[in-house]
Coordinates of C-alpha atoms in Angstrom, one line a residue:
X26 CA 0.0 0.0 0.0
X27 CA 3.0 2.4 0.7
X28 CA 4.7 1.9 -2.3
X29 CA 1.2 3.2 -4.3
X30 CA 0.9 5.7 -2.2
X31 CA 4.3 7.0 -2.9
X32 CA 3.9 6.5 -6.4
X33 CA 0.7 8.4 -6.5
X34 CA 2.3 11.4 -4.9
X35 CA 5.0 11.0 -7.4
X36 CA 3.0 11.5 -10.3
X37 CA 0.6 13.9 -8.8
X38 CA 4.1 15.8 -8.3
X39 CA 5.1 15.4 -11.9
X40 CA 1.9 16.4 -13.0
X41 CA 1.6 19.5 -11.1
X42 CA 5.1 20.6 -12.1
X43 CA 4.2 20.0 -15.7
X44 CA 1.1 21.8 -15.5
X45 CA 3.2 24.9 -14.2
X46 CA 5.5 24.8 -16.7
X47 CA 2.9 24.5 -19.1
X48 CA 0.8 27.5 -17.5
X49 CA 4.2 29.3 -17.8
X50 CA 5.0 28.7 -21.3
X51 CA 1.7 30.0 -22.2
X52 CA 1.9 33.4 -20.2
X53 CA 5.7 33.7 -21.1
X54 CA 4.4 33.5 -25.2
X55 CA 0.7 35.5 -24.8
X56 CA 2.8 38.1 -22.7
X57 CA 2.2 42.0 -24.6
X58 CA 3.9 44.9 -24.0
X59 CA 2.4 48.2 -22.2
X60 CA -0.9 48.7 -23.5
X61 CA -0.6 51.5 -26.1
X62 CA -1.9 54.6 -24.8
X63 CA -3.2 56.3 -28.3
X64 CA -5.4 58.8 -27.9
X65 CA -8.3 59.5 -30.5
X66 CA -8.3 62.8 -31.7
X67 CA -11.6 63.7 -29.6
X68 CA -10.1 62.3 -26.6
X69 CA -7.1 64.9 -26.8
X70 CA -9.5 68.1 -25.4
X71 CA -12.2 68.8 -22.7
X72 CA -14.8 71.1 -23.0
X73 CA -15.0 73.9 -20.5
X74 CA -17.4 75.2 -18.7
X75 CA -18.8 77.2 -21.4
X76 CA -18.6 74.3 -23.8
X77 CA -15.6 75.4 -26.0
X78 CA -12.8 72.7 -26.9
X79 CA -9.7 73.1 -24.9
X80 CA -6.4 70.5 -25.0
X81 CA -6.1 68.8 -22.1
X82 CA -2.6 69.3 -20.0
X83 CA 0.2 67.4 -19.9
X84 CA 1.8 65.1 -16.5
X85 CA 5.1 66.8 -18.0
X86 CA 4.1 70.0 -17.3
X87 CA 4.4 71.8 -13.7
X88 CA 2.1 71.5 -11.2
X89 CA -0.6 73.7 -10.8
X90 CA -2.9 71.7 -8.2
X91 CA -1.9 70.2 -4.8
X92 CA -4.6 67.5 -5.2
X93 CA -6.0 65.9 -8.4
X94 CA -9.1 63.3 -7.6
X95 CA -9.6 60.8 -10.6
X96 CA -13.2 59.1 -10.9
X97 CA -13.1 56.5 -13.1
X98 CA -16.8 55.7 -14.2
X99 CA -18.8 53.2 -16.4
X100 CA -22.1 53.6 -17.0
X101 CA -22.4 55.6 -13.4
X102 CA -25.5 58.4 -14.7
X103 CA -27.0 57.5 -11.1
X104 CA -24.6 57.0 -8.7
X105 CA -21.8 59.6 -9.6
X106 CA -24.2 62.2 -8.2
X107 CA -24.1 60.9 -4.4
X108 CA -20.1 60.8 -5.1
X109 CA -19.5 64.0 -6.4
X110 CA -22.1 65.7 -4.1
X111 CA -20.3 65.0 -1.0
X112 CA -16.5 65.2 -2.5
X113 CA -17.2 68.5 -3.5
X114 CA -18.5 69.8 -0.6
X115 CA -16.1 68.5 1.0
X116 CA -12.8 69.9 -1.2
X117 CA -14.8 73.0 -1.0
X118 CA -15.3 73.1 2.5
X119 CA -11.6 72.5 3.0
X120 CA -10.7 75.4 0.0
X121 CA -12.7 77.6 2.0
X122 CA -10.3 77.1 5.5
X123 CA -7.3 76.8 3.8
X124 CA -7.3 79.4 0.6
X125 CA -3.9 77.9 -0.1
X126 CA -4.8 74.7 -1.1
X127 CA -6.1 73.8 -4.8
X128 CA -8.0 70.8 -6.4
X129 CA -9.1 69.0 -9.6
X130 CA -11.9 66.6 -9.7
X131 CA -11.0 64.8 -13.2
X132 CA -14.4 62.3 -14.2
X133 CA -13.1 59.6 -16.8
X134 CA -15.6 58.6 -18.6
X135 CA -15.0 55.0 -19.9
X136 CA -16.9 54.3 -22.9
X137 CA -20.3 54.7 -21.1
X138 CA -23.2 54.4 -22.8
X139 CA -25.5 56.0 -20.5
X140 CA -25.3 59.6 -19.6
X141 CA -22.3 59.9 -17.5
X142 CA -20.4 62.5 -19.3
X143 CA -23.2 64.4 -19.5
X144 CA -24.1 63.8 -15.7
X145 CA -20.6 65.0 -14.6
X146 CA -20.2 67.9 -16.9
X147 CA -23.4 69.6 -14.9
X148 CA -20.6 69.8 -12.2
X149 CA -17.9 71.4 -14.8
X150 CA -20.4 74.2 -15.5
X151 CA -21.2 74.5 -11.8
X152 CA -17.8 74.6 -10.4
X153 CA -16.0 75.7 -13.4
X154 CA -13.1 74.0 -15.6
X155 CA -10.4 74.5 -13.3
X156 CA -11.8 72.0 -10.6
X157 CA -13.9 69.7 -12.7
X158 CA -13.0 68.4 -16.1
X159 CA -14.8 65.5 -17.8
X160 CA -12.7 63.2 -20.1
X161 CA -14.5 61.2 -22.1
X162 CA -12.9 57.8 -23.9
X163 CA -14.2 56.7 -27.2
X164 CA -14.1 52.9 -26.2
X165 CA -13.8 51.5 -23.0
X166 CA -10.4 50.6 -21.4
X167 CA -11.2 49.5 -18.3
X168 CA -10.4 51.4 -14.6
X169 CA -6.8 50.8 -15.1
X170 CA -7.0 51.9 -18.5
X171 CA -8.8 55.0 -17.8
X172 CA -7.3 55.9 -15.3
X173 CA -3.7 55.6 -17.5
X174 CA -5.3 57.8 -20.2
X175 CA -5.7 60.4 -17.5
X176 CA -2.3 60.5 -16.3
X177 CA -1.4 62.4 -19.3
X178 CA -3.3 65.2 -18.4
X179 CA -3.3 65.4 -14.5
X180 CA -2.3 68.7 -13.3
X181 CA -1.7 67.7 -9.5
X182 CA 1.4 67.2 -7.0
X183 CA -0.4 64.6 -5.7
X184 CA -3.7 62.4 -6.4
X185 CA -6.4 60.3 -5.2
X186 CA -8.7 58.2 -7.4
X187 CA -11.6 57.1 -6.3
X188 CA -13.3 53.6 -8.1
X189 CA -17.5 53.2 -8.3
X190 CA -16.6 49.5 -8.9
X191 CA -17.8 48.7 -5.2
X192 CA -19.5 45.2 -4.0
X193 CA -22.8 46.7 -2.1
X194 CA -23.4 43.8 0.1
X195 CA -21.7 40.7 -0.1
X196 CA -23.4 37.5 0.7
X197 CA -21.1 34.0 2.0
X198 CA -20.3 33.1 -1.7
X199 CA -18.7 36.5 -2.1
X200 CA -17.1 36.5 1.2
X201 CA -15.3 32.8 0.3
X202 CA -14.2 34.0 -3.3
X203 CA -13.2 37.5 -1.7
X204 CA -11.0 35.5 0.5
X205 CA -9.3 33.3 -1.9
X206 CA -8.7 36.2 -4.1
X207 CA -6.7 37.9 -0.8
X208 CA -4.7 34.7 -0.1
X209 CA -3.7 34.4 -4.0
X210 CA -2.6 38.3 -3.5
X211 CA -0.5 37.7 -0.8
X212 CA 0.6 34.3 -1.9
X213 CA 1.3 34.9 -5.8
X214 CA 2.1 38.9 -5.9
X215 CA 1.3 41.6 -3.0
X216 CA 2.9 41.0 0.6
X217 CA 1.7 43.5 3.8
X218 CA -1.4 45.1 2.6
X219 CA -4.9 43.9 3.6
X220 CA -6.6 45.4 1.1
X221 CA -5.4 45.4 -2.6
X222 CA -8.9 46.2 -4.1
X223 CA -10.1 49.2 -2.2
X224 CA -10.9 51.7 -4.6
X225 CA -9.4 55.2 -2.5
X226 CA -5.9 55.7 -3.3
X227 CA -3.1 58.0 -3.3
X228 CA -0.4 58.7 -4.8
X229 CA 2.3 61.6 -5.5
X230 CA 2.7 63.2 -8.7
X231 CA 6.3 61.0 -9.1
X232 CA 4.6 58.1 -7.5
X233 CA 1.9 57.8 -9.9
X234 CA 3.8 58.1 -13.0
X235 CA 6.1 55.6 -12.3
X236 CA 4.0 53.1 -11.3
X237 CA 1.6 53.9 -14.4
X238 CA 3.5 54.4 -16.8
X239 CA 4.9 50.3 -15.9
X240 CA 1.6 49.4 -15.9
X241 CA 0.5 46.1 -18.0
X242 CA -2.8 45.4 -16.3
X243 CA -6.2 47.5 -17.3
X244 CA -8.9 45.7 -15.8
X245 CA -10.6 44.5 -12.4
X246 CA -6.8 43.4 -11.6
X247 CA -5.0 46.7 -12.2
X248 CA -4.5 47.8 -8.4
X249 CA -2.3 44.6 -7.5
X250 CA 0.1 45.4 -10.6
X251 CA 0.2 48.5 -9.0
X252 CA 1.4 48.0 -6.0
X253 CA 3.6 45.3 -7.1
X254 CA 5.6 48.0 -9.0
X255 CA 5.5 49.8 -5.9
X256 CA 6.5 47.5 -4.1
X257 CA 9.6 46.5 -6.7
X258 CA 10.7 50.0 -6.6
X259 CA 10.5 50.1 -3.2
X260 CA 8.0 53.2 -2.7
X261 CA 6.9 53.5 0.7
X262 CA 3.4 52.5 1.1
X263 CA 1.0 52.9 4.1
X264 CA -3.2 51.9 4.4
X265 CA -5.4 54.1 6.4
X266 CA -8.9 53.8 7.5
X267 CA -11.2 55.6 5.8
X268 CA -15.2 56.0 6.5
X269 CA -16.1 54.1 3.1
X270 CA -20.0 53.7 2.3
X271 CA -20.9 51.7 -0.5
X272 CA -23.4 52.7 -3.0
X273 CA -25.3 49.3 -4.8
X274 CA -25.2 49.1 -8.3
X275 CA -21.8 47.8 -9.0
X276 CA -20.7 46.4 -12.3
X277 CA -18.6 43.5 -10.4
X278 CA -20.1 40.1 -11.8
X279 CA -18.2 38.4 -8.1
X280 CA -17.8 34.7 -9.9
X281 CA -17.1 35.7 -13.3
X282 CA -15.0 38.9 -12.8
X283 CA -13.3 37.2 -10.0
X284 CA -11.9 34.2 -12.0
X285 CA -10.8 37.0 -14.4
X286 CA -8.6 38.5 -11.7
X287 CA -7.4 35.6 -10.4
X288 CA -6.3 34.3 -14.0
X289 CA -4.4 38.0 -13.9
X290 CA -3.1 37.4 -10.7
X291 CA -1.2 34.0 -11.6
X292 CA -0.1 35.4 -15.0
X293 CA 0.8 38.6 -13.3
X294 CA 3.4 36.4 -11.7
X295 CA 4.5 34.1 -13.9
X296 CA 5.2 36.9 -16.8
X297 CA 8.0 38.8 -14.0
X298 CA 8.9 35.7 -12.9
X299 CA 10.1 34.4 -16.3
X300 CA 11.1 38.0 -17.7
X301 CA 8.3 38.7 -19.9
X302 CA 7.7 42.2 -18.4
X303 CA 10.7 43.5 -16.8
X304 CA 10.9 46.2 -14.4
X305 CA 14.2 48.6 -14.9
X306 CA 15.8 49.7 -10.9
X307 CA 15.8 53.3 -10.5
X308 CA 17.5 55.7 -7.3
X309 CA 14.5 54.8 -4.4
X310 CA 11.7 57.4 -4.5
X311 CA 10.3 59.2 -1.8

């Protein structure tokens, strides 16, 4: 009985190393470069608040803001209200004690096709151009996408983005795969932080274009890319609580979109691991 035993775990061994090196063969030869960011030529202005074309700014130029918020939406005609209601009474609030400091609420509109760019630019003509602009994408990219297509025209020294992609309420079958998608995170690409997926982060105006512009991933799986560059380049990194409350309506499909990520999550791995992306050492970053 031993000896099959033995034998068993032998071949379940060579099995599972084949399959590996199979699975790794396959994301070592499907492996693409840095999603091209082309712009279409409608995609290279904003309008104001008076509704005349202007060219959207460059993350090369200077700084003009001390804090750029990025809203990545999709189809979000009915809840970006309730988010941009209470952000900008908030950054106004704040403007209003502290003259000094400056914002940008930048809405990237994914490829909606509902009436989210329409919806935010209410805001542009009541707050004016200089605090909220509306980009609007001729296709959808998904949040990482979107949110690289924005990086070339963020103004800030620093920036938050905030996601609409949030699970309302989440029954025991979401709670299981939500746990199994943190364990693969720490166990396949992200060590020390809790949360990978939680859609409030900042970043410095250095931070965020190194990170970015190394970024491979443009979907749901985006954020642990991120902060696996981060971590690779060794940029300090900190969670804080926040007061979060989620708003239903989420375009996360948990089984389906979850398989998704954790497909990116192993592939994520495997293309650094064998040297299908690379990531170039730099002087450390503050």
């Amino acid at each position: 009985m031993a000896p099959l035993l033995l034998q068993l775990a032998v071949l379940g061994a060579a099995l599972l190393a084949a399959a590996l090196i199979l699975i790794s063969f396959v994301a070592f030869i499907t492996a693409t470069g840095m999603p091209h960011l082309h712009r279409h030529e409608q995609e290279k202005f904003f309008l104001n608040a008076r509704g005349q074309k202007e060219a959207l700014p460059s993350i090369c130029d200077s700084p003009t803001k001390q804090l750029s918020v990025v809203v990545p939406s999709y189809n979000e005609e009915k809840r970006l209200p309730v988010m941009m209601d209470e952000a900008l009474s908030y950054l106004e609030k704040r403007q209003k004690q502290d003259p000094m400091f400056t914002y940008e609420v930048i809405v990237v509109d994914d490829g909606s096709k509902d009436q989210t760019s329409e919806v935010a630019f209410k805001y542009c003509q009541k707050y004016g151009s200089d605090k909220v602009r509306v980009i609007t994408l001729v296709k959808n990219r998904g949040k990482g996408g979107a949110i690289r297509m924005d990086q070339m025209a963020i103004a800030c020294g620093s920036r938050a983005h905030l996601e609409k992609e949030s699970i309302a309420q989440r029954s025991y079958f979401r709670t299981l795969l939500m746990y199994g998608f943190h364990f693969l995170v720490w166990f396949l690409c992200v060590k020390g932080i809790r949360d990978t997926q939680c859609g409030f982060k900042l970043l410095t105006r250095e931070a965020a274009s190194r990170t970015f512009s190394s970024l491979h991933i443009e979907r749901w799986a985006f954020d642990v890319e991120l902060l696996y560059i981060a971590q690779f380049f060794k940029i300090p990194i900190a969670e804080i609580a926040v007061n979060w409350t989620e708003i239903e309506g989420s375009k996360l499909v948990p089984f389906w979109s979850w398989l998704q990520m954790g497909k990116d999550l192993l592939f994520i791995r495997l293309r650094y691991l064998t040297g299908a992306w690379r990531l170039e050492h730099t002087r450390k970053m503050n």
